[in-house]
mmCIF file with all atom_site columns, C-alpha atoms in Angstrom:
data_model
loop_
_atom_site.group_PDB
_atom_site.id
_atom_site.type_symbol
_atom_site.label_atom_id
_atom_site.label_alt_id
_atom_site.label_comp_id
_atom_site.label_asym_id
_atom_site.label_entity_id
_atom_site.label_seq_id
_atom_site.pdbx_PDB_ins_code
_atom_site.Cartn_x
_atom_site.Cartn_y
_atom_site.Cartn_z
_atom_site.occupancy
_atom_site.B_iso_or_equiv
_atom_site.pdbx_formal_charge
_atom_site.auth_seq_id
_atom_site.auth_comp_id
_atom_site.auth_asym_id
_atom_site.auth_atom_id
_atom_site.pdbx_PDB_model_num
ATOM 1   C CA . MET T 1 1   ? 77.877  97.639  97.660  1.00 0.00 ? 26  MET T CA 1
ATOM 2   C CA . ALA T 1 2   ? 80.078  94.961  99.194  1.00 0.00 ? 27  ALA T CA 1
ATOM 3   C CA . GLY T 1 3   ? 83.131  96.410  100.875 1.00 0.00 ? 28  GLY T CA 1
ATOM 4   C CA . THR T 1 4   ? 86.237  94.272  101.114 1.00 0.00 ? 29  THR T CA 1
ATOM 5   C CA . GLY T 1 5   ? 88.150  96.345  103.656 1.00 0.00 ? 30  GLY T CA 1
ATOM 6   C CA . PRO T 1 6   ? 87.505  96.781  107.330 1.00 0.00 ? 31  PRO T CA 1
ATOM 7   C CA . THR T 1 7   ? 84.914  99.304  108.435 1.00 0.00 ? 32  THR T CA 1
ATOM 8   C CA . ILE T 1 8   ? 86.621  101.686 110.814 1.00 0.00 ? 33  ILE T CA 1
ATOM 9   C CA . THR T 1 9   ? 84.498  104.112 112.786 1.00 0.00 ? 34  THR T CA 1
ATOM 10  C CA . VAL T 1 10  ? 86.426  106.761 114.674 1.00 0.00 ? 35  VAL T CA 1
ATOM 11  C CA . ASP T 1 11  ? 85.768  110.019 116.457 1.00 0.00 ? 36  ASP T CA 1
ATOM 12  C CA . GLY T 1 12  ? 87.627  112.540 114.335 1.00 0.00 ? 37  GLY T CA 1
ATOM 13  C CA . ARG T 1 13  ? 86.709  115.612 116.374 1.00 0.00 ? 38  ARG T CA 1
ATOM 14  C CA . GLY T 1 14  ? 89.654  117.984 116.443 1.00 0.00 ? 39  GLY T CA 1
ATOM 15  C CA . LEU T 1 15  ? 91.267  116.522 113.321 1.00 0.00 ? 40  LEU T CA 1
ATOM 16  C CA . ARG T 1 16  ? 91.824  118.696 110.264 1.00 0.00 ? 41  ARG T CA 1
ATOM 17  C CA . VAL T 1 17  ? 91.796  116.667 107.062 1.00 0.00 ? 42  VAL T CA 1
ATOM 18  C CA . VAL T 1 18  ? 92.245  117.715 103.452 1.00 0.00 ? 43  VAL T CA 1
ATOM 19  C CA . ILE T 1 19  ? 90.941  115.640 100.567 1.00 0.00 ? 44  ILE T CA 1
ATOM 20  C CA . VAL T 1 20  ? 93.275  116.182 97.601  1.00 0.00 ? 45  VAL T CA 1
ATOM 21  C CA . ALA T 1 21  ? 91.726  114.830 94.400  1.00 0.00 ? 46  ALA T CA 1
ATOM 22  C CA . GLY T 1 22  ? 92.694  114.745 90.763  1.00 0.00 ? 47  GLY T CA 1
ATOM 23  C CA . GLN T 1 23  ? 90.423  116.205 88.119  1.00 0.00 ? 48  GLN T CA 1
ATOM 24  C CA . TRP T 1 24  ? 90.948  113.457 85.518  1.00 0.00 ? 49  TRP T CA 1
ATOM 25  C CA . HIS T 1 25  ? 88.176  110.880 85.165  1.00 0.00 ? 50  HIS T CA 1
ATOM 26  C CA . ASP T 1 26  ? 85.784  113.029 87.167  1.00 0.00 ? 51  ASP T CA 1
ATOM 27  C CA . VAL T 1 27  ? 82.928  110.517 87.371  1.00 0.00 ? 52  VAL T CA 1
ATOM 28  C CA . ILE T 1 28  ? 85.168  108.014 89.135  1.00 0.00 ? 53  ILE T CA 1
ATOM 29  C CA . THR T 1 29  ? 86.995  110.637 91.194  1.00 0.00 ? 54  THR T CA 1
ATOM 30  C CA . ASP T 1 30  ? 83.724  112.252 92.273  1.00 0.00 ? 55  ASP T CA 1
ATOM 31  C CA . GLY T 1 31  ? 82.608  108.841 93.560  1.00 0.00 ? 56  GLY T CA 1
ATOM 32  C CA . LEU T 1 32  ? 85.846  108.507 95.539  1.00 0.00 ? 57  LEU T CA 1
ATOM 33  C CA . ILE T 1 33  ? 85.342  111.994 96.977  1.00 0.00 ? 58  ILE T CA 1
ATOM 34  C CA . ALA T 1 34  ? 81.768  111.136 98.005  1.00 0.00 ? 59  ALA T CA 1
ATOM 35  C CA . GLY T 1 35  ? 82.958  108.031 99.862  1.00 0.00 ? 60  GLY T CA 1
ATOM 36  C CA . ALA T 1 36  ? 85.695  109.933 101.686 1.00 0.00 ? 61  ALA T CA 1
ATOM 37  C CA . THR T 1 37  ? 83.269  112.729 102.522 1.00 0.00 ? 62  THR T CA 1
ATOM 38  C CA . ARG T 1 38  ? 80.762  110.297 104.067 1.00 0.00 ? 63  ARG T CA 1
ATOM 39  C CA . VAL T 1 39  ? 83.448  108.922 106.393 1.00 0.00 ? 64  VAL T CA 1
ATOM 40  C CA . LEU T 1 40  ? 84.716  112.364 107.389 1.00 0.00 ? 65  LEU T CA 1
ATOM 41  C CA . GLN T 1 41  ? 81.218  113.672 108.082 1.00 0.00 ? 66  GLN T CA 1
ATOM 42  C CA . ALA T 1 42  ? 80.391  110.621 110.199 1.00 0.00 ? 67  ALA T CA 1
ATOM 43  C CA . SER T 1 43  ? 83.613  111.088 112.191 1.00 0.00 ? 68  SER T CA 1
ATOM 44  C CA . HIS T 1 44  ? 82.966  114.806 112.785 1.00 0.00 ? 69  HIS T CA 1
ATOM 45  C CA . ALA T 1 45  ? 86.437  115.714 111.487 1.00 0.00 ? 70  ALA T CA 1
ATOM 46  C CA . GLU T 1 46  ? 86.941  119.176 110.007 1.00 0.00 ? 71  GLU T CA 1
ATOM 47  C CA . PHE T 1 47  ? 87.751  118.793 106.311 1.00 0.00 ? 72  PHE T CA 1
ATOM 48  C CA . SER T 1 48  ? 88.172  120.563 103.017 1.00 0.00 ? 73  SER T CA 1
ATOM 49  C CA . LEU T 1 49  ? 88.605  119.551 99.386  1.00 0.00 ? 74  LEU T CA 1
ATOM 50  C CA . VAL T 1 50  ? 91.164  120.734 96.847  1.00 0.00 ? 75  VAL T CA 1
ATOM 51  C CA . ARG T 1 51  ? 91.460  119.568 93.253  1.00 0.00 ? 76  ARG T CA 1
ATOM 52  C CA . VAL T 1 52  ? 94.690  119.171 91.286  1.00 0.00 ? 77  VAL T CA 1
ATOM 53  C CA . PRO T 1 53  ? 94.990  118.399 87.570  1.00 0.00 ? 78  PRO T CA 1
ATOM 54  C CA . GLY T 1 54  ? 95.863  114.711 87.942  1.00 0.00 ? 79  GLY T CA 1
ATOM 55  C CA . SER T 1 55  ? 97.421  111.995 90.071  1.00 0.00 ? 80  SER T CA 1
ATOM 56  C CA . PHE T 1 56  ? 100.972 113.121 89.317  1.00 0.00 ? 81  PHE T CA 1
ATOM 57  C CA . GLU T 1 57  ? 100.275 116.383 91.173  1.00 0.00 ? 82  GLU T CA 1
ATOM 58  C CA . LEU T 1 58  ? 98.847  114.732 94.305  1.00 0.00 ? 83  LEU T CA 1
ATOM 59  C CA . PRO T 1 59  ? 102.104 114.425 96.299  1.00 0.00 ? 84  PRO T CA 1
ATOM 60  C CA . VAL T 1 60  ? 103.093 118.093 96.206  1.00 0.00 ? 85  VAL T CA 1
ATOM 61  C CA . ALA T 1 61  ? 99.598  119.299 97.119  1.00 0.00 ? 86  ALA T CA 1
ATOM 62  C CA . CYS T 1 62  ? 99.376  116.756 99.944  1.00 0.00 ? 87  CYS T CA 1
ATOM 63  C CA . LYS T 1 63  ? 102.744 117.841 101.308 1.00 0.00 ? 88  LYS T CA 1
ATOM 64  C CA . VAL T 1 64  ? 101.755 121.518 101.332 1.00 0.00 ? 89  VAL T CA 1
ATOM 65  C CA . ALA T 1 65  ? 98.462  120.704 103.074 1.00 0.00 ? 90  ALA T CA 1
ATOM 66  C CA . LEU T 1 66  ? 100.255 118.721 105.778 1.00 0.00 ? 91  LEU T CA 1
ATOM 67  C CA . GLU T 1 67  ? 102.935 121.381 106.231 1.00 0.00 ? 92  GLU T CA 1
ATOM 68  C CA . ASN T 1 68  ? 100.211 123.985 106.706 1.00 0.00 ? 93  ASN T CA 1
ATOM 69  C CA . GLY T 1 69  ? 98.260  122.435 109.546 1.00 0.00 ? 94  GLY T CA 1
ATOM 70  C CA . ALA T 1 70  ? 96.378  119.426 108.212 1.00 0.00 ? 95  ALA T CA 1
ATOM 71  C CA . ASP T 1 71  ? 96.526  116.389 110.491 1.00 0.00 ? 96  ASP T CA 1
ATOM 72  C CA . ALA T 1 72  ? 95.956  114.028 107.560 1.00 0.00 ? 97  ALA T CA 1
ATOM 73  C CA . VAL T 1 73  ? 95.313  114.068 103.832 1.00 0.00 ? 98  VAL T CA 1
ATOM 74  C CA . ILE T 1 74  ? 93.351  111.748 101.596 1.00 0.00 ? 99  ILE T CA 1
ATOM 75  C CA . ALA T 1 75  ? 94.821  111.461 98.106  1.00 0.00 ? 100 ALA T CA 1
ATOM 76  C CA . LEU T 1 76  ? 92.270  110.431 95.481  1.00 0.00 ? 101 LEU T CA 1
ATOM 77  C CA . GLY T 1 77  ? 92.918  109.885 91.802  1.00 0.00 ? 102 GLY T CA 1
ATOM 78  C CA . VAL T 1 78  ? 92.593  107.620 88.807  1.00 0.00 ? 103 VAL T CA 1
ATOM 79  C CA . ILE T 1 79  ? 95.300  106.298 86.497  1.00 0.00 ? 104 ILE T CA 1
ATOM 80  C CA . ILE T 1 80  ? 94.074  104.198 83.580  1.00 0.00 ? 105 ILE T CA 1
ATOM 81  C CA . ARG T 1 81  ? 96.527  101.978 81.716  1.00 0.00 ? 106 ARG T CA 1
ATOM 82  C CA . GLY T 1 82  ? 97.141  102.961 78.125  1.00 0.00 ? 107 GLY T CA 1
ATOM 83  C CA . GLY T 1 83  ? 99.365  101.740 75.343  1.00 0.00 ? 108 GLY T CA 1
ATOM 84  C CA . THR T 1 84  ? 102.505 103.563 76.498  1.00 0.00 ? 109 THR T CA 1
ATOM 85  C CA . PRO T 1 85  ? 104.762 103.425 79.580  1.00 0.00 ? 110 PRO T CA 1
ATOM 86  C CA . HIS T 1 86  ? 103.096 106.637 80.843  1.00 0.00 ? 111 HIS T CA 1
ATOM 87  C CA . PHE T 1 87  ? 100.864 104.554 83.170  1.00 0.00 ? 112 PHE T CA 1
ATOM 88  C CA . GLU T 1 88  ? 103.871 103.077 84.981  1.00 0.00 ? 113 GLU T CA 1
ATOM 89  C CA . PHE T 1 89  ? 105.640 106.441 85.226  1.00 0.00 ? 114 PHE T CA 1
ATOM 90  C CA . VAL T 1 90  ? 102.638 108.231 86.727  1.00 0.00 ? 115 VAL T CA 1
ATOM 91  C CA . SER T 1 91  ? 101.670 105.296 88.982  1.00 0.00 ? 116 SER T CA 1
ATOM 92  C CA . ASN T 1 92  ? 105.184 105.000 90.384  1.00 0.00 ? 117 ASN T CA 1
ATOM 93  C CA . ALA T 1 93  ? 105.573 108.767 90.809  1.00 0.00 ? 118 ALA T CA 1
ATOM 94  C CA . ALA T 1 94  ? 102.262 109.089 92.647  1.00 0.00 ? 119 ALA T CA 1
ATOM 95  C CA . THR T 1 95  ? 102.840 106.069 94.893  1.00 0.00 ? 120 THR T CA 1
ATOM 96  C CA . ASP T 1 96  ? 106.462 106.891 95.705  1.00 0.00 ? 121 ASP T CA 1
ATOM 97  C CA . GLY T 1 97  ? 105.676 110.590 96.144  1.00 0.00 ? 122 GLY T CA 1
ATOM 98  C CA . LEU T 1 98  ? 102.771 110.001 98.526  1.00 0.00 ? 123 LEU T CA 1
ATOM 99  C CA . THR T 1 99  ? 104.816 107.518 100.549 1.00 0.00 ? 124 THR T CA 1
ATOM 100 C CA . ARG T 1 100 ? 107.613 110.074 100.825 1.00 0.00 ? 125 ARG T CA 1
ATOM 101 C CA . VAL T 1 101 ? 105.157 112.772 101.909 1.00 0.00 ? 126 VAL T CA 1
ATOM 102 C CA . ALA T 1 102 ? 103.870 110.569 104.736 1.00 0.00 ? 127 ALA T CA 1
ATOM 103 C CA . LEU T 1 103 ? 107.372 109.689 105.894 1.00 0.00 ? 128 LEU T CA 1
ATOM 104 C CA . ASP T 1 104 ? 108.765 113.227 105.555 1.00 0.00 ? 129 ASP T CA 1
ATOM 105 C CA . THR T 1 105 ? 105.882 114.857 107.434 1.00 0.00 ? 130 THR T CA 1
ATOM 106 C CA . GLY T 1 106 ? 105.133 112.072 109.913 1.00 0.00 ? 131 GLY T CA 1
ATOM 107 C CA . LYS T 1 107 ? 101.450 112.458 109.074 1.00 0.00 ? 132 LYS T CA 1
ATOM 108 C CA . PRO T 1 108 ? 99.041  110.043 107.395 1.00 0.00 ? 133 PRO T CA 1
ATOM 109 C CA . VAL T 1 109 ? 98.231  110.003 103.711 1.00 0.00 ? 134 VAL T CA 1
ATOM 110 C CA . GLY T 1 110 ? 95.106  108.003 102.916 1.00 0.00 ? 135 GLY T CA 1
ATOM 111 C CA . PHE T 1 111 ? 95.892  106.343 99.579  1.00 0.00 ? 136 PHE T CA 1
ATOM 112 C CA . GLY T 1 112 ? 92.902  106.303 97.246  1.00 0.00 ? 137 GLY T CA 1
ATOM 113 C CA . VAL T 1 113 ? 94.623  106.353 93.868  1.00 0.00 ? 138 VAL T CA 1
ATOM 114 C CA . LEU T 1 114 ? 93.084  103.761 91.574  1.00 0.00 ? 139 LEU T CA 1
ATOM 115 C CA . THR T 1 115 ? 95.484  102.156 89.094  1.00 0.00 ? 140 THR T CA 1
ATOM 116 C CA . ILE T 1 116 ? 93.252  100.366 86.637  1.00 0.00 ? 141 ILE T CA 1
ATOM 117 C CA . ASP T 1 117 ? 93.218  98.741  83.223  1.00 0.00 ? 142 ASP T CA 1
ATOM 118 C CA . ASP T 1 118 ? 89.928  100.230 82.072  1.00 0.00 ? 143 ASP T CA 1
ATOM 119 C CA . GLU T 1 119 ? 87.180  102.602 83.130  1.00 0.00 ? 144 GLU T CA 1
ATOM 120 C CA . GLN T 1 120 ? 84.866  99.807  84.305  1.00 0.00 ? 145 GLN T CA 1
ATOM 121 C CA . GLN T 1 121 ? 87.374  98.733  86.947  1.00 0.00 ? 146 GLN T CA 1
ATOM 122 C CA . GLY T 1 122 ? 87.308  102.302 88.261  1.00 0.00 ? 147 GLY T CA 1
ATOM 123 C CA . LEU T 1 123 ? 83.539  102.419 88.313  1.00 0.00 ? 148 LEU T CA 1
ATOM 124 C CA . ASP T 1 124 ? 83.507  99.119  90.224  1.00 0.00 ? 149 ASP T CA 1
ATOM 125 C CA . ARG T 1 125 ? 85.794  100.569 92.938  1.00 0.00 ? 150 ARG T CA 1
ATOM 126 C CA . ALA T 1 126 ? 84.531  104.168 93.170  1.00 0.00 ? 151 ALA T CA 1
ATOM 127 C CA . GLY T 1 127 ? 81.650  103.713 95.605  1.00 0.00 ? 152 GLY T CA 1
ATOM 128 C CA . LEU T 1 128 ? 79.059  104.635 93.000  1.00 0.00 ? 153 LEU T CA 1
ATOM 129 C CA . PRO T 1 129 ? 75.646  102.939 92.849  1.00 0.00 ? 154 PRO T CA 1
ATOM 130 C CA . GLY T 1 130 ? 76.365  99.397  91.700  1.00 0.00 ? 155 GLY T CA 1
ATOM 131 C CA . SER T 1 131 ? 80.066  99.552  92.686  1.00 0.00 ? 156 SER T CA 1
ATOM 132 C CA . LYS T 1 132 ? 81.582  96.530  94.386  1.00 0.00 ? 157 LYS T CA 1
ATOM 133 C CA . GLU T 1 133 ? 83.983  98.599  96.507  1.00 0.00 ? 158 GLU T CA 1
ATOM 134 C CA . ASP T 1 134 ? 84.389  102.117 97.890  1.00 0.00 ? 159 ASP T CA 1
ATOM 135 C CA . LYS T 1 135 ? 88.073  103.001 97.831  1.00 0.00 ? 160 LYS T CA 1
ATOM 136 C CA . GLY T 1 136 ? 87.387  106.627 98.816  1.00 0.00 ? 161 GLY T CA 1
ATOM 137 C CA . GLU T 1 137 ? 85.734  105.411 102.003 1.00 0.00 ? 162 GLU T CA 1
ATOM 138 C CA . GLU T 1 138 ? 88.605  103.014 102.690 1.00 0.00 ? 163 GLU T CA 1
ATOM 139 C CA . ALA T 1 139 ? 91.261  105.719 102.160 1.00 0.00 ? 164 ALA T CA 1
ATOM 140 C CA . ALA T 1 140 ? 89.464  108.132 104.491 1.00 0.00 ? 165 ALA T CA 1
ATOM 141 C CA . SER T 1 141 ? 88.977  105.478 107.181 1.00 0.00 ? 166 SER T CA 1
ATOM 142 C CA . ALA T 1 142 ? 92.662  104.545 107.065 1.00 0.00 ? 167 ALA T CA 1
ATOM 143 C CA . ALA T 1 143 ? 93.807  108.178 107.224 1.00 0.00 ? 168 ALA T CA 1
ATOM 144 C CA . LEU T 1 144 ? 91.588  108.963 110.230 1.00 0.00 ? 169 LEU T CA 1
ATOM 145 C CA . ALA T 1 145 ? 92.522  105.824 112.128 1.00 0.00 ? 170 ALA T CA 1
ATOM 146 C CA . THR T 1 146 ? 96.223  106.427 111.509 1.00 0.00 ? 171 THR T CA 1
ATOM 147 C CA . ALA T 1 147 ? 95.973  110.091 112.561 1.00 0.00 ? 172 ALA T CA 1
ATOM 148 C CA . LEU T 1 148 ? 94.467  109.004 115.870 1.00 0.00 ? 173 LEU T CA 1
ATOM 149 C CA . VAL T 1 149 ? 97.120  106.319 116.414 1.00 0.00 ? 174 VAL T CA 1
ATOM 150 C CA . LEU T 1 150 ? 99.890  108.841 115.724 1.00 0.00 ? 175 LEU T CA 1
ATOM 151 C CA . ARG T 1 151 ? 98.281  111.325 118.109 1.00 0.00 ? 176 ARG T CA 1
ATOM 152 C CA . GLN T 1 152 ? 98.176  108.617 120.790 1.00 0.00 ? 177 GLN T CA 1
ATOM 153 C CA . LEU T 1 153 ? 101.796 107.606 120.169 1.00 0.00 ? 178 LEU T CA 1
ATOM 154 C CA . ARG T 1 154 ? 102.999 111.201 120.323 1.00 0.00 ? 179 ARG T CA 1
ATOM 155 C CA . GLY T 1 155 ? 101.158 111.643 123.623 1.00 0.00 ? 180 GLY T CA 1
ATOM 156 C CA . GLN T 1 156 ? 102.714 108.506 125.102 1.00 0.00 ? 181 GLN T CA 1
ATOM 157 C CA . ILE T 1 157 ? 106.243 109.162 123.890 1.00 0.00 ? 182 ILE T CA 1
ATOM 158 C CA . GLY T 1 158 ? 106.328 112.983 124.146 1.00 0.00 ? 183 GLY T CA 1
#
Protein backbone atom coordinates (compact mmCIF):
# COMPACT_ATOMS: atom_id res chain seq x y z
CA MET A 1 0.00 0.00 0.00
CA ALA A 2 1.48 3.34 -1.02
CA GLY A 3 0.87 6.02 1.56
CA THR A 4 0.70 9.62 0.42
CA GLY A 5 0.98 11.30 3.81
CA PRO A 6 3.96 11.59 6.08
CA THR A 7 4.80 8.69 8.36
CA ILE A 8 4.90 10.03 11.89
CA THR A 9 6.27 7.82 14.63
CA VAL A 10 5.76 9.14 18.14
CA ASP A 11 5.99 7.89 21.69
CA GLY A 12 2.41 8.07 22.89
CA ARG A 13 3.04 6.73 26.39
CA GLY A 14 0.79 8.54 28.84
CA LEU A 15 -1.70 9.63 26.18
CA ARG A 16 -5.32 8.52 26.38
CA VAL A 17 -6.93 8.32 22.96
CA VAL A 18 -10.44 7.35 21.91
CA ILE A 19 -11.24 6.12 18.42
CA VAL A 20 -14.81 7.19 17.61
CA ALA A 21 -16.08 5.39 14.50
CA GLY A 22 -19.32 5.28 12.59
CA GLN A 23 -21.10 2.00 11.99
CA TRP A 24 -22.15 2.72 8.39
CA HIS A 25 -20.11 1.05 5.65
CA ASP A 26 -18.48 -1.29 8.14
CA VAL A 27 -15.99 -2.89 5.74
CA ILE A 28 -14.43 0.48 5.00
CA THR A 29 -14.75 1.76 8.57
CA ASP A 30 -13.23 -1.44 9.98
CA GLY A 31 -10.23 -0.87 7.70
CA LEU A 32 -9.88 2.69 9.01
CA ILE A 33 -10.09 1.41 12.59
CA ALA A 34 -7.39 -1.20 11.89
CA GLY A 35 -5.04 1.48 10.54
CA ALA A 36 -5.60 3.76 13.53
CA THR A 37 -5.16 0.83 15.91
CA ARG A 38 -1.80 -0.12 14.36
CA VAL A 39 -0.48 3.41 14.92
CA LEU A 40 -1.77 3.61 18.50
CA GLN A 41 -0.33 0.21 19.41
CA ALA A 42 3.05 1.14 17.93
CA SER A 43 3.06 4.40 19.90
CA HIS A 44 2.14 2.68 23.19
CA ALA A 45 -0.75 5.10 23.76
CA GLU A 46 -3.68 3.91 25.88
CA PHE A 47 -6.76 3.75 23.67
CA SER A 48 -10.33 2.58 23.38
CA LEU A 49 -12.93 2.32 20.63
CA VAL A 50 -16.54 3.48 20.61
CA ARG A 51 -18.98 3.16 17.73
CA VAL A 52 -21.72 5.64 16.83
CA PRO A 53 -24.44 5.15 14.21
CA GLY A 54 -22.87 7.34 11.51
CA SER A 55 -20.63 10.28 10.69
CA PHE A 56 -23.23 12.85 11.75
CA GLU A 57 -22.92 11.58 15.34
CA LEU A 58 -19.11 11.76 15.48
CA PRO A 59 -18.77 15.33 16.82
CA VAL A 60 -20.90 14.89 19.94
CA ALA A 61 -19.24 11.60 20.89
CA CYS A 62 -15.78 13.08 20.31
CA LYS A 63 -16.61 16.09 22.47
CA VAL A 64 -17.82 13.91 25.36
CA ALA A 65 -14.69 11.74 25.13
CA LEU A 66 -12.43 14.79 25.26
CA GLU A 67 -14.38 16.37 28.11
CA ASN A 68 -14.02 13.15 30.09
CA GLY A 69 -10.27 12.74 30.06
CA ALA A 70 -9.18 11.76 26.57
CA ASP A 71 -6.09 13.59 25.34
CA ALA A 72 -7.11 13.11 21.70
CA VAL A 73 -9.80 11.48 19.60
CA ILE A 74 -9.71 9.93 16.16
CA ALA A 75 -12.96 10.38 14.24
CA LEU A 76 -13.49 7.73 11.56
CA GLY A 77 -16.43 7.48 9.20
CA VAL A 78 -17.65 7.16 5.65
CA ILE A 79 -20.02 9.41 3.72
CA ILE A 80 -20.87 8.24 0.20
CA ARG A 81 -22.39 10.70 -2.26
CA GLY A 82 -25.92 9.91 -3.32
CA GLY A 83 -28.51 11.55 -5.50
CA THR A 84 -29.73 14.04 -2.89
CA PRO A 85 -28.19 16.96 -0.96
CA HIS A 86 -27.92 14.68 2.11
CA PHE A 87 -24.22 14.07 1.33
CA GLU A 88 -23.40 17.78 1.57
CA PHE A 89 -25.45 18.24 4.74
CA VAL A 90 -23.79 15.34 6.57
CA SER A 91 -20.30 16.14 5.24
CA ASN A 92 -20.54 19.77 6.31
CA ALA A 93 -22.05 18.91 9.70
CA ALA A 94 -19.34 16.35 10.46
CA THR A 95 -16.47 18.55 9.29
CA ASP A 96 -17.72 21.72 10.98
CA GLY A 97 -18.69 19.84 14.14
CA LEU A 98 -15.32 18.11 14.51
CA THR A 99 -13.48 21.38 13.89
CA ARG A 100 -15.58 23.05 16.58
CA VAL A 101 -14.90 20.20 19.01
CA ALA A 102 -11.14 20.61 18.54
CA LEU A 103 -11.31 24.38 19.00
CA ASP A 104 -13.74 24.28 21.94
CA THR A 105 -11.77 21.65 23.86
CA GLY A 106 -8.25 22.65 22.81
CA LYS A 107 -7.53 18.99 22.10
CA PRO A 108 -6.77 17.22 18.82
CA VAL A 109 -9.32 15.49 16.64
CA GLY A 110 -7.74 13.19 14.08
CA PHE A 111 -9.96 13.55 11.01
CA GLY A 112 -10.53 10.25 9.23
CA VAL A 113 -13.94 10.83 7.69
CA LEU A 114 -13.95 9.73 4.06
CA THR A 115 -16.20 11.76 1.76
CA ILE A 116 -16.40 9.71 -1.40
CA ASP A 117 -18.36 9.31 -4.61
CA ASP A 118 -18.55 5.52 -4.53
CA GLU A 119 -17.61 2.52 -2.43
CA GLN A 120 -14.46 1.77 -4.44
CA GLN A 121 -12.95 5.12 -3.49
CA GLY A 122 -13.48 4.17 0.16
CA LEU A 123 -11.90 0.77 -0.31
CA ASP A 124 -8.90 2.44 -1.98
CA ARG A 125 -8.37 4.73 1.05
CA ALA A 126 -9.26 2.39 3.94
CA GLY A 127 -5.92 0.65 4.46
CA LEU A 128 -7.30 -2.71 3.39
CA PRO A 129 -5.22 -5.20 1.38
CA GLY A 130 -4.85 -3.63 -2.05
CA SER A 131 -5.70 -0.10 -0.81
CA LYS A 132 -3.65 2.79 -2.13
CA GLU A 133 -3.91 4.80 1.11
CA ASP A 134 -4.56 4.30 4.82
CA LYS A 135 -6.55 7.26 6.09
CA GLY A 136 -7.10 5.64 9.50
CA GLU A 137 -3.35 5.48 9.99
CA GLU A 138 -2.95 9.08 8.84
CA ALA A 139 -5.69 10.35 11.19
CA ALA A 140 -4.17 8.54 14.17
CA SER A 141 -0.66 9.79 13.38
CA ALA A 142 -1.89 13.38 13.12
CA ALA A 143 -3.86 13.16 16.38
CA LEU A 144 -0.90 11.73 18.32
CA ALA A 145 1.60 14.21 16.92
CA THR A 146 -0.72 17.13 17.66
CA ALA A 147 -1.42 15.90 21.21
CA LEU A 148 2.32 15.86 21.89
CA VAL A 149 2.82 19.33 20.39
CA LEU A 150 -0.01 20.72 22.52
CA ARG A 151 1.44 19.07 25.62
CA GLN A 152 4.81 20.67 24.84
CA LEU A 153 3.24 24.09 24.23
CA ARG A 154 1.25 23.94 27.46
CA GLY A 155 4.44 23.05 29.34
CA GLN A 156 6.35 25.96 27.81
CA ILE A 157 3.61 28.55 28.24
CA GLY A 158 2.07 27.34 31.53
